[in-house]
């Protein structure tokens, strides 16, 4: 286990190193010089040169990469060209929206997918099961930003129950939660559909196993075997998908953040690119990739918790 | 099962027919504005109604189908063109450093959220339908590489592969002549899935302004333009959304049906 862990940690470190180099070189290709972007078109060449030097843009690429990566290792994500504030603080502030959004969407997706998947597996081959799976097909095909628009139309414009967009901040937790309800639903339902399908097919596969037949022979009902025996064994593929979904929800919420004008991490990256605020783009994308890698790592560890056979491997 | 194939084929076929037909004919000129006729609900003259510039929504939706399908198709071709050879190579050289490099490279690209890849690419090259194709295509590469490698590995241990090796065939030739035909069914199914994901991704990118640019009609941009109009004339937002939903649903059903038809071993128990 310890050898496995240390090997995984090394792989994690190497992939972050490779990712950081890739992010840095790609963002360097973005046309437009941040210094001239900051000063505008009428800037004097001397002022431009001075600012480029101050920002370190006149140094060669490998040196700039080394300086950026070295600073990040010490917890310094740089200073935004546009806002002149530390990027680390900006990311932390945006995570206050993105992280709760992703976690609540994931929780809702699980809460919906679990009963639907269980029902679909229990009612396999019958009308109810077919209906549940038909609904998940619709859910998977649903573009989440369109669904978000429809939700706004019904719950914000017509019924006026919830705000159509914006985020008031966590100083008023009630209002903050209220403004996140529609985005969470828009993000969660398509994900719940994917999760329910994966859960159902995993459950159906485990139901063909001998121990399920034994449990049935002992007198458990099919619902009991499903919940007590099959569910736990079907969790491995579900965990894999959950890990991928969390990464998607953290970063892929850009479009939903746009629909609801939420100040999240995705929207910050989006705006920073249009403003040529490269340091913000580089650091924020790296944080996202690190989060994806960390989640994959945690999911691998969770496999062992769910399935004791995998601990020995 | 048959129903999935039929319904999926019908929905996807309808979208494809609209896309192909739009190349030669649309009911109206999709760019023609008629402010006097703006935001008209569906009628006999305009089956899908008109938008805020009085443009015919049916004509725009047909051209939008063309944009969506072209972007998704090229993205699948990019993904398959690079991903399948990489996956075959990794499977043929399994356990070696070649396999390791290909798979770790895959993991690296996979760790980048697809939207972030797309945003970075459009930032470098500017927003356009072509760049949306490249962005979605790059995301498709590791998917095809993984699926190809995973499917090819069990084929490599079969007896007829050993026979081919004994007869002196090299790894490249075996991959092409024996492994690829055996996994083609799975790749076709994956291609339909990536095609439908490509349509969703194109719509999303166009919605935030990173995909097809005006005057090229696209379902995603129609939705973005409809956003402020949705309270006045819901059909402006409902119709492009339904186009995306039904096309993607059709392709997914088609993928499921094809999987069952092409390879009974892959059939999901019902």
PDB file of N, CA, C and O in Angstrom, chain B residues 78-148:
ATOM      1  N   UNK B  78     -10.751  14.157 -36.497  1.00  0.00           N
ATOM      2  CA  UNK B  78      -9.466  14.498 -35.855  1.00  0.00           C
ATOM      3  C   UNK B  78      -9.173  13.499 -34.731  1.00  0.00           C
ATOM      4  O   UNK B  78      -8.083  12.940 -34.640  1.00  0.00           O
ATOM      5  N   UNK B  79     -10.172  13.266 -33.887  1.00  0.00           N
ATOM      6  CA  UNK B  79      -9.992  12.368 -32.745  1.00  0.00           C
ATOM      7  C   UNK B  79      -9.643  10.956 -33.181  1.00  0.00           C
ATOM      8  O   UNK B  79      -8.745  10.324 -32.625  1.00  0.00           O
ATOM      9  N   UNK B  80     -10.359  10.447 -34.191  1.00  0.00           N
ATOM     10  CA  UNK B  80     -10.092   9.083 -34.667  1.00  0.00           C
ATOM     11  C   UNK B  80      -8.766   9.035 -35.414  1.00  0.00           C
ATOM     12  O   UNK B  80      -7.981   8.110 -35.240  1.00  0.00           O
ATOM     13  N   UNK B  81      -8.521  10.043 -36.248  1.00  0.00           N
ATOM     14  CA  UNK B  81      -7.321  10.046 -37.087  1.00  0.00           C
ATOM     15  C   UNK B  81      -6.051   9.986 -36.253  1.00  0.00           C
ATOM     16  O   UNK B  81      -5.065   9.359 -36.650  1.00  0.00           O
ATOM     17  N   UNK B  82      -6.056  10.620 -35.088  1.00  0.00           N
ATOM     18  CA  UNK B  82      -4.855  10.601 -34.255  1.00  0.00           C
ATOM     19  C   UNK B  82      -4.981   9.595 -33.112  1.00  0.00           C
ATOM     20  O   UNK B  82      -4.013   8.937 -32.764  1.00  0.00           O
ATOM     21  N   UNK B  83      -6.184   9.482 -32.549  1.00  0.00           N
ATOM     22  CA  UNK B  83      -6.363   8.634 -31.373  1.00  0.00           C
ATOM     23  C   UNK B  83      -6.274   7.146 -31.677  1.00  0.00           C
ATOM     24  O   UNK B  83      -5.650   6.390 -30.919  1.00  0.00           O
ATOM     25  N   UNK B  84      -6.887   6.714 -32.791  1.00  0.00           N
ATOM     26  CA  UNK B  84      -6.891   5.274 -33.100  1.00  0.00           C
ATOM     27  C   UNK B  84      -5.478   4.756 -33.372  1.00  0.00           C
ATOM     28  O   UNK B  84      -5.068   3.755 -32.768  1.00  0.00           O
ATOM     29  N   UNK B  85      -4.659   5.429 -34.243  1.00  0.00           N
ATOM     30  CA  UNK B  85      -3.290   4.944 -34.428  1.00  0.00           C
ATOM     31  C   UNK B  85      -2.499   4.929 -33.118  1.00  0.00           C
ATOM     32  O   UNK B  85      -1.748   3.982 -32.860  1.00  0.00           O
ATOM     33  N   UNK B  86      -2.699   5.964 -32.275  1.00  0.00           N
ATOM     34  CA  UNK B  86      -1.982   5.991 -30.987  1.00  0.00           C
ATOM     35  C   UNK B  86      -2.388   4.812 -30.111  1.00  0.00           C
ATOM     36  O   UNK B  86      -1.552   4.165 -29.490  1.00  0.00           O
ATOM     37  N   UNK B  87      -3.691   4.519 -30.072  1.00  0.00           N
ATOM     38  CA  UNK B  87      -4.184   3.403 -29.270  1.00  0.00           C
ATOM     39  C   UNK B  87      -3.673   2.069 -29.799  1.00  0.00           C
ATOM     40  O   UNK B  87      -3.278   1.188 -29.018  1.00  0.00           O
ATOM     41  N   UNK B  88      -3.660   1.922 -31.134  1.00  0.00           N
ATOM     42  CA  UNK B  88      -3.151   0.686 -31.741  1.00  0.00           C
ATOM     43  C   UNK B  88      -1.663   0.518 -31.419  1.00  0.00           C
ATOM     44  O   UNK B  88      -1.215  -0.582 -31.079  1.00  0.00           O
ATOM     45  N   UNK B  89      -0.933   1.646 -31.508  1.00  0.00           N
ATOM     46  CA  UNK B  89       0.502   1.611 -31.211  1.00  0.00           C
ATOM     47  C   UNK B  89       0.736   1.203 -29.758  1.00  0.00           C
ATOM     48  O   UNK B  89       1.564   0.325 -29.468  1.00  0.00           O
ATOM     49  N   UNK B  90      -0.022   1.815 -28.844  1.00  0.00           N
ATOM     50  CA  UNK B  90       0.145   1.506 -27.423  1.00  0.00           C
ATOM     51  C   UNK B  90      -0.165   0.037 -27.155  1.00  0.00           C
ATOM     52  O   UNK B  90       0.531  -0.623 -26.376  1.00  0.00           O
ATOM     53  N   UNK B  91      -1.208  -0.503 -27.818  1.00  0.00           N
ATOM     54  CA  UNK B  91      -1.575  -1.905 -27.602  1.00  0.00           C
ATOM     55  C   UNK B  91      -0.516  -2.825 -28.181  1.00  0.00           C
ATOM     56  O   UNK B  91      -0.163  -3.852 -27.581  1.00  0.00           O
ATOM     57  N   UNK B  92       0.021  -2.468 -29.368  1.00  0.00           N
ATOM     58  CA  UNK B  92       1.030  -3.315 -30.005  1.00  0.00           C
ATOM     59  C   UNK B  92       2.315  -3.326 -29.189  1.00  0.00           C
ATOM     60  O   UNK B  92       3.041  -4.311 -29.152  1.00  0.00           O
ATOM     61  N   UNK B  93       2.607  -2.220 -28.528  1.00  0.00           N
ATOM     62  CA  UNK B  93       3.841  -2.117 -27.725  1.00  0.00           C
ATOM     63  C   UNK B  93       3.508  -2.094 -26.242  1.00  0.00           C
ATOM     64  O   UNK B  93       4.141  -1.376 -25.470  1.00  0.00           O
ATOM     65  N   UNK B  94       2.484  -2.867 -25.843  1.00  0.00           N
ATOM     66  CA  UNK B  94       2.001  -2.812 -24.459  1.00  0.00           C
ATOM     67  C   UNK B  94       3.115  -3.143 -23.466  1.00  0.00           C
ATOM     68  O   UNK B  94       3.952  -4.011 -23.728  1.00  0.00           O
ATOM     69  N   UNK B  95       3.092  -2.400 -22.351  1.00  0.00           N
ATOM     70  CA  UNK B  95       4.069  -2.662 -21.300  1.00  0.00           C
ATOM     71  C   UNK B  95       5.425  -2.015 -21.552  1.00  0.00           C
ATOM     72  O   UNK B  95       6.286  -2.033 -20.684  1.00  0.00           O
ATOM     73  N   UNK B  96       5.637  -1.444 -22.738  1.00  0.00           N
ATOM     74  CA  UNK B  96       6.935  -0.811 -23.007  1.00  0.00           C
ATOM     75  C   UNK B  96       6.843   0.689 -22.741  1.00  0.00           C
ATOM     76  O   UNK B  96       5.767   1.208 -22.428  1.00  0.00           O
ATOM     77  N   UNK B  97       7.952   1.382 -22.923  1.00  0.00           N
ATOM     78  CA  UNK B  97       7.950   2.829 -22.684  1.00  0.00           C
ATOM     79  C   UNK B  97       7.068   3.553 -23.696  1.00  0.00           C
ATOM     80  O   UNK B  97       6.527   4.616 -23.407  1.00  0.00           O
ATOM     81  N   UNK B  98       6.912   2.969 -24.903  1.00  0.00           N
ATOM     82  CA  UNK B  98       6.052   3.608 -25.917  1.00  0.00           C
ATOM     83  C   UNK B  98       4.615   3.680 -25.372  1.00  0.00           C
ATOM     84  O   UNK B  98       3.963   4.734 -25.397  1.00  0.00           O
ATOM     85  N   UNK B  99       4.144   2.533 -24.874  1.00  0.00           N
ATOM     86  CA  UNK B  99       2.805   2.441 -24.278  1.00  0.00           C
ATOM     87  C   UNK B  99       2.662   3.462 -23.148  1.00  0.00           C
ATOM     88  O   UNK B  99       1.694   4.222 -23.082  1.00  0.00           O
ATOM     89  N   UNK B 100       3.702   3.493 -22.290  1.00  0.00           N
ATOM     90  CA  UNK B 100       3.678   4.381 -21.122  1.00  0.00           C
ATOM     91  C   UNK B 100       3.564   5.853 -21.558  1.00  0.00           C
ATOM     92  O   UNK B 100       2.735   6.605 -21.041  1.00  0.00           O
ATOM     93  N   UNK B 101       4.384   6.223 -22.553  1.00  0.00           N
ATOM     94  CA  UNK B 101       4.380   7.624 -23.001  1.00  0.00           C
ATOM     95  C   UNK B 101       3.028   7.994 -23.607  1.00  0.00           C
ATOM     96  O   UNK B 101       2.447   9.043 -23.285  1.00  0.00           O
ATOM     97  N   UNK B 102       2.502   7.096 -24.473  1.00  0.00           N
ATOM     98  CA  UNK B 102       1.205   7.380 -25.107  1.00  0.00           C
ATOM     99  C   UNK B 102       0.127   7.539 -24.039  1.00  0.00           C
ATOM    100  O   UNK B 102      -0.644   8.508 -24.048  1.00  0.00           O
ATOM    101  N   UNK B 103       0.091   6.624 -23.083  1.00  0.00           N
ATOM    102  CA  UNK B 103      -0.990   6.659 -22.094  1.00  0.00           C
ATOM    103  C   UNK B 103      -0.841   7.841 -21.129  1.00  0.00           C
ATOM    104  O   UNK B 103      -1.828   8.458 -20.751  1.00  0.00           O
ATOM    105  N   UNK B 104       0.397   8.162 -20.735  1.00  0.00           N
ATOM    106  CA  UNK B 104       0.558   9.306 -19.820  1.00  0.00           C
ATOM    107  C   UNK B 104       0.233  10.604 -20.562  1.00  0.00           C
ATOM    108  O   UNK B 104      -0.332  11.532 -19.996  1.00  0.00           O
ATOM    109  N   UNK B 105       0.607  10.660 -21.840  1.00  0.00           N
ATOM    110  CA  UNK B 105       0.255  11.831 -22.652  1.00  0.00           C
ATOM    111  C   UNK B 105      -1.256  12.003 -22.709  1.00  0.00           C
ATOM    112  O   UNK B 105      -1.795  13.101 -22.595  1.00  0.00           O
ATOM    113  N   UNK B 106      -1.937  10.854 -22.845  1.00  0.00           N
ATOM    114  CA  UNK B 106      -3.399  10.850 -22.840  1.00  0.00           C
ATOM    115  C   UNK B 106      -3.956  11.413 -21.548  1.00  0.00           C
ATOM    116  O   UNK B 106      -4.860  12.238 -21.551  1.00  0.00           O
ATOM    117  N   UNK B 107      -3.392  10.900 -20.432  1.00  0.00           N
ATOM    118  CA  UNK B 107      -3.865  11.352 -19.114  1.00  0.00           C
ATOM    119  C   UNK B 107      -3.702  12.854 -18.985  1.00  0.00           C
ATOM    120  O   UNK B 107      -4.561  13.541 -18.433  1.00  0.00           O
ATOM    121  N   UNK B 108      -2.568  13.343 -19.535  1.00  0.00           N
ATOM    122  CA  UNK B 108      -2.271  14.764 -19.432  1.00  0.00           C
ATOM    123  C   UNK B 108      -3.352  15.588 -20.135  1.00  0.00           C
ATOM    124  O   UNK B 108      -3.895  16.536 -19.574  1.00  0.00           O
ATOM    125  N   UNK B 109      -3.679  15.200 -21.387  1.00  0.00           N
ATOM    126  CA  UNK B 109      -4.703  15.946 -22.122  1.00  0.00           C
ATOM    127  C   UNK B 109      -6.054  15.784 -21.437  1.00  0.00           C
ATOM    128  O   UNK B 109      -6.848  16.722 -21.341  1.00  0.00           O
ATOM    129  N   UNK B 110      -6.305  14.569 -20.921  1.00  0.00           N
ATOM    130  CA  UNK B 110      -7.582  14.261 -20.287  1.00  0.00           C
ATOM    131  C   UNK B 110      -7.805  15.086 -19.024  1.00  0.00           C
ATOM    132  O   UNK B 110      -8.946  15.389 -18.675  1.00  0.00           O
ATOM    133  N   UNK B 111      -6.692  15.452 -18.354  1.00  0.00           N
ATOM    134  CA  UNK B 111      -6.829  16.196 -17.094  1.00  0.00           C
ATOM    135  C   UNK B 111      -7.269  17.635 -17.342  1.00  0.00           C
ATOM    136  O   UNK B 111      -7.732  18.310 -16.433  1.00  0.00           O
ATOM    137  N   UNK B 112      -7.127  18.096 -18.619  1.00  0.00           N
ATOM    138  CA  UNK B 112      -7.591  19.445 -18.925  1.00  0.00           C
ATOM    139  C   UNK B 112      -9.075  19.393 -19.227  1.00  0.00           C
ATOM    140  O   UNK B 112      -9.488  18.693 -20.143  1.00  0.00           O
ATOM    141  N   UNK B 113      -9.892  20.110 -18.473  1.00  0.00           N
ATOM    142  CA  UNK B 113     -11.321  20.113 -18.780  1.00  0.00           C
ATOM    143  C   UNK B 113     -11.520  20.578 -20.225  1.00  0.00           C
ATOM    144  O   UNK B 113     -10.842  21.513 -20.663  1.00  0.00           O
ATOM    145  N   UNK B 114     -12.417  19.901 -20.961  1.00  0.00           N
ATOM    146  CA  UNK B 114     -12.558  20.141 -22.398  1.00  0.00           C
ATOM    147  C   UNK B 114     -12.839  21.607 -22.715  1.00  0.00           C
ATOM    148  O   UNK B 114     -12.321  22.162 -23.679  1.00  0.00           O
ATOM    149  N   UNK B 115     -13.647  22.235 -21.876  1.00  0.00           N
ATOM    150  CA  UNK B 115     -13.982  23.631 -22.143  1.00  0.00           C
ATOM    151  C   UNK B 115     -12.768  24.531 -22.010  1.00  0.00           C
ATOM    152  O   UNK B 115     -12.620  25.502 -22.743  1.00  0.00           O
ATOM    153  N   UNK B 116     -11.898  24.176 -21.061  1.00  0.00           N
ATOM    154  CA  UNK B 116     -10.700  24.987 -20.867  1.00  0.00           C
ATOM    155  C   UNK B 116      -9.793  24.841 -22.090  1.00  0.00           C
ATOM    156  O   UNK B 116      -9.226  25.824 -22.576  1.00  0.00           O
ATOM    157  N   UNK B 117      -9.678  23.597 -22.626  1.00  0.00           N
ATOM    158  CA  UNK B 117      -8.900  23.397 -23.858  1.00  0.00           C
ATOM    159  C   UNK B 117      -9.475  24.297 -24.949  1.00  0.00           C
ATOM    160  O   UNK B 117      -8.749  25.004 -25.644  1.00  0.00           O
ATOM    161  N   UNK B 118     -10.789  24.253 -25.081  1.00  0.00           N
ATOM    162  CA  UNK B 118     -11.448  25.018 -26.139  1.00  0.00           C
ATOM    163  C   UNK B 118     -11.190  26.508 -25.967  1.00  0.00           C
ATOM    164  O   UNK B 118     -10.875  27.212 -26.931  1.00  0.00           O
ATOM    165  N   UNK B 119     -11.295  26.991 -24.733  1.00  0.00           N
ATOM    166  CA  UNK B 119     -11.102  28.418 -24.496  1.00  0.00           C
ATOM    167  C   UNK B 119      -9.661  28.818 -24.800  1.00  0.00           C
ATOM    168  O   UNK B 119      -9.403  29.842 -25.428  1.00  0.00           O
ATOM    169  N   UNK B 120      -8.701  27.957 -24.393  1.00  0.00           N
ATOM    170  CA  UNK B 120      -7.298  28.265 -24.658  1.00  0.00           C
ATOM    171  C   UNK B 120      -7.045  28.323 -26.163  1.00  0.00           C
ATOM    172  O   UNK B 120      -6.374  29.231 -26.653  1.00  0.00           O
ATOM    173  N   UNK B 121      -7.593  27.338 -26.893  1.00  0.00           N
ATOM    174  CA  UNK B 121      -7.357  27.307 -28.341  1.00  0.00           C
ATOM    175  C   UNK B 121      -7.992  28.505 -29.030  1.00  0.00           C
ATOM    176  O   UNK B 121      -7.365  29.161 -29.869  1.00  0.00           O
ATOM    177  N   UNK B 122      -9.208  28.825 -28.641  1.00  0.00           N
ATOM    178  CA  UNK B 122      -9.842  29.967 -29.294  1.00  0.00           C
ATOM    179  C   UNK B 122      -9.148  31.265 -28.893  1.00  0.00           C
ATOM    180  O   UNK B 122      -9.148  32.222 -29.659  1.00  0.00           O
ATOM    181  N   UNK B 123      -8.526  31.272 -27.696  1.00  0.00           N
ATOM    182  CA  UNK B 123      -7.782  32.465 -27.305  1.00  0.00           C
ATOM    183  C   UNK B 123      -6.543  32.621 -28.184  1.00  0.00           C
ATOM    184  O   UNK B 123      -6.164  33.731 -28.546  1.00  0.00           O
ATOM    185  N   UNK B 124      -5.923  31.476 -28.519  1.00  0.00           N
ATOM    186  CA  UNK B 124      -4.722  31.539 -29.345  1.00  0.00           C
ATOM    187  C   UNK B 124      -5.080  31.855 -30.787  1.00  0.00           C
ATOM    188  O   UNK B 124      -4.448  32.687 -31.427  1.00  0.00           O
ATOM    189  N   UNK B 125      -6.101  31.204 -31.308  1.00  0.00           N
ATOM    190  CA  UNK B 125      -6.381  31.288 -32.745  1.00  0.00           C
ATOM    191  C   UNK B 125      -7.614  32.116 -33.097  1.00  0.00           C
ATOM    192  O   UNK B 125      -7.922  32.268 -34.269  1.00  0.00           O
ATOM    193  N   UNK B 126      -8.319  32.601 -32.087  1.00  0.00           N
ATOM    194  CA  UNK B 126      -9.516  33.400 -32.368  1.00  0.00           C
ATOM    195  C   UNK B 126     -10.730  32.498 -32.515  1.00  0.00           C
ATOM    196  O   UNK B 126     -10.594  31.349 -32.924  1.00  0.00           O
ATOM    197  N   UNK B 127     -11.930  33.021 -32.158  1.00  0.00           N
ATOM    198  CA  UNK B 127     -13.127  32.178 -32.224  1.00  0.00           C
ATOM    199  C   UNK B 127     -13.571  31.944 -33.662  1.00  0.00           C
ATOM    200  O   UNK B 127     -13.642  32.887 -34.438  1.00  0.00           O
ATOM    201  N   UNK B 128     -13.846  30.694 -34.018  1.00  0.00           N
ATOM    202  CA  UNK B 128     -14.401  30.356 -35.334  1.00  0.00           C
ATOM    203  C   UNK B 128     -14.865  28.915 -35.291  1.00  0.00           C
ATOM    204  O   UNK B 128     -14.502  28.167 -34.368  1.00  0.00           O
ATOM    205  N   UNK B 129     -15.671  28.523 -36.279  1.00  0.00           N
ATOM    206  CA  UNK B 129     -16.144  27.145 -36.324  1.00  0.00           C
ATOM    207  C   UNK B 129     -14.961  26.195 -36.479  1.00  0.00           C
ATOM    208  O   UNK B 129     -14.911  25.129 -35.856  1.00  0.00           O
ATOM    209  N   UNK B 130     -13.961  26.602 -37.283  1.00  0.00           N
ATOM    210  CA  UNK B 130     -12.783  25.753 -37.504  1.00  0.00           C
ATOM    211  C   UNK B 130     -12.057  25.485 -36.197  1.00  0.00           C
ATOM    212  O   UNK B 130     -11.673  24.348 -35.890  1.00  0.00           O
ATOM    213  N   UNK B 131     -11.885  26.542 -35.386  1.00  0.00           N
ATOM    214  CA  UNK B 131     -11.170  26.363 -34.131  1.00  0.00           C
ATOM    215  C   UNK B 131     -11.983  25.564 -33.119  1.00  0.00           C
ATOM    216  O   UNK B 131     -11.417  24.868 -32.282  1.00  0.00           O
ATOM    217  N   UNK B 132     -13.309  25.666 -33.216  1.00  0.00           N
ATOM    218  CA  UNK B 132     -14.143  24.810 -32.374  1.00  0.00           C
ATOM    219  C   UNK B 132     -13.923  23.346 -32.758  1.00  0.00           C
ATOM    220  O   UNK B 132     -13.820  22.474 -31.889  1.00  0.00           O
ATOM    221  N   UNK B 133     -13.812  23.070 -34.071  1.00  0.00           N
ATOM    222  CA  UNK B 133     -13.540  21.708 -34.533  1.00  0.00           C
ATOM    223  C   UNK B 133     -12.237  21.194 -33.943  1.00  0.00           C
ATOM    224  O   UNK B 133     -12.161  20.073 -33.443  1.00  0.00           O
ATOM    225  N   UNK B 134     -11.186  22.050 -34.009  1.00  0.00           N
ATOM    226  CA  UNK B 134      -9.874  21.631 -33.505  1.00  0.00           C
ATOM    227  C   UNK B 134      -9.950  21.374 -32.002  1.00  0.00           C
ATOM    228  O   UNK B 134      -9.463  20.363 -31.505  1.00  0.00           O
ATOM    229  N   UNK B 135     -10.610  22.291 -31.281  1.00  0.00           N
ATOM    230  CA  UNK B 135     -10.683  22.165 -29.821  1.00  0.00           C
ATOM    231  C   UNK B 135     -11.404  20.882 -29.421  1.00  0.00           C
ATOM    232  O   UNK B 135     -10.922  20.126 -28.571  1.00  0.00           O
ATOM    233  N   UNK B 136     -12.546  20.617 -30.038  1.00  0.00           N
ATOM    234  CA  UNK B 136     -13.301  19.413 -29.682  1.00  0.00           C
ATOM    235  C   UNK B 136     -12.536  18.182 -30.175  1.00  0.00           C
ATOM    236  O   UNK B 136     -12.504  17.155 -29.502  1.00  0.00           O
ATOM    237  N   UNK B 137     -11.879  18.318 -31.335  1.00  0.00           N
ATOM    238  CA  UNK B 137     -11.083  17.210 -31.879  1.00  0.00           C
ATOM    239  C   UNK B 137      -9.959  16.807 -30.943  1.00  0.00           C
ATOM    240  O   UNK B 137      -9.732  15.622 -30.705  1.00  0.00           O
ATOM    241  N   UNK B 138      -9.266  17.792 -30.373  1.00  0.00           N
ATOM    242  CA  UNK B 138      -8.163  17.485 -29.452  1.00  0.00           C
ATOM    243  C   UNK B 138      -8.682  16.722 -28.245  1.00  0.00           C
ATOM    244  O   UNK B 138      -8.082  15.755 -27.793  1.00  0.00           O
ATOM    245  N   UNK B 139      -9.864  17.131 -27.759  1.00  0.00           N
ATOM    246  CA  UNK B 139     -10.442  16.426 -26.621  1.00  0.00           C
ATOM    247  C   UNK B 139     -10.806  14.990 -27.002  1.00  0.00           C
ATOM    248  O   UNK B 139     -10.778  14.085 -26.173  1.00  0.00           O
ATOM    249  N   UNK B 140     -11.144  14.767 -28.288  1.00  0.00           N
ATOM    250  CA  UNK B 140     -11.523  13.422 -28.733  1.00  0.00           C
ATOM    251  C   UNK B 140     -10.340  12.466 -28.832  1.00  0.00           C
ATOM    252  O   UNK B 140     -10.522  11.248 -28.741  1.00  0.00           O
ATOM    253  N   UNK B 141      -9.126  13.022 -29.029  1.00  0.00           N
ATOM    254  CA  UNK B 141      -7.962  12.141 -29.256  1.00  0.00           C
ATOM    255  C   UNK B 141      -7.745  11.145 -28.103  1.00  0.00           C
ATOM    256  O   UNK B 141      -7.713   9.939 -28.344  1.00  0.00           O
ATOM    257  N   UNK B 142      -7.617  11.615 -26.848  1.00  0.00           N
ATOM    258  CA  UNK B 142      -7.375  10.629 -25.786  1.00  0.00           C
ATOM    259  C   UNK B 142      -8.532   9.650 -25.609  1.00  0.00           C
ATOM    260  O   UNK B 142      -8.311   8.501 -25.211  1.00  0.00           O
ATOM    261  N   UNK B 143      -9.759  10.101 -25.915  1.00  0.00           N
ATOM    262  CA  UNK B 143     -10.904   9.189 -25.784  1.00  0.00           C
ATOM    263  C   UNK B 143     -10.735   8.009 -26.744  1.00  0.00           C
ATOM    264  O   UNK B 143     -10.826   6.844 -26.351  1.00  0.00           O
ATOM    265  N   UNK B 144     -10.441   8.308 -28.015  1.00  0.00           N
ATOM    266  CA  UNK B 144     -10.285   7.236 -28.995  1.00  0.00           C
ATOM    267  C   UNK B 144      -9.043   6.397 -28.706  1.00  0.00           C
ATOM    268  O   UNK B 144      -9.055   5.184 -28.902  1.00  0.00           O
ATOM    269  N   UNK B 145      -7.962   7.049 -28.242  1.00  0.00           N
ATOM    270  CA  UNK B 145      -6.744   6.297 -27.943  1.00  0.00           C
ATOM    271  C   UNK B 145      -7.012   5.285 -26.840  1.00  0.00           C
ATOM    272  O   UNK B 145      -6.629   4.118 -26.928  1.00  0.00           O
ATOM    273  N   UNK B 146      -7.727   5.722 -25.796  1.00  0.00           N
ATOM    274  CA  UNK B 146      -8.032   4.824 -24.679  1.00  0.00           C
ATOM    275  C   UNK B 146      -8.918   3.669 -25.095  1.00  0.00           C
ATOM    276  O   UNK B 146      -8.673   2.516 -24.758  1.00  0.00           O
ATOM    277  N   UNK B 147      -9.996   4.007 -25.820  1.00  0.00           N
ATOM    278  CA  UNK B 147     -10.942   2.966 -26.234  1.00  0.00           C
ATOM    279  C   UNK B 147     -10.246   1.969 -27.159  1.00  0.00           C
ATOM    280  O   UNK B 147     -10.409   0.756 -27.009  1.00  0.00           O
ATOM    281  N   UNK B 148      -9.438   2.486 -28.092  1.00  0.00           N
ATOM    282  CA  UNK B 148      -8.740   1.603 -29.028  1.00  0.00           C
ATOM    283  C   UNK B 148      -7.788   0.674 -28.283  1.00  0.00           C
ATOM    284  O   UNK B 148      -7.780  -0.537 -28.501  1.00  0.00           O
TER     285      UNK B 148
END
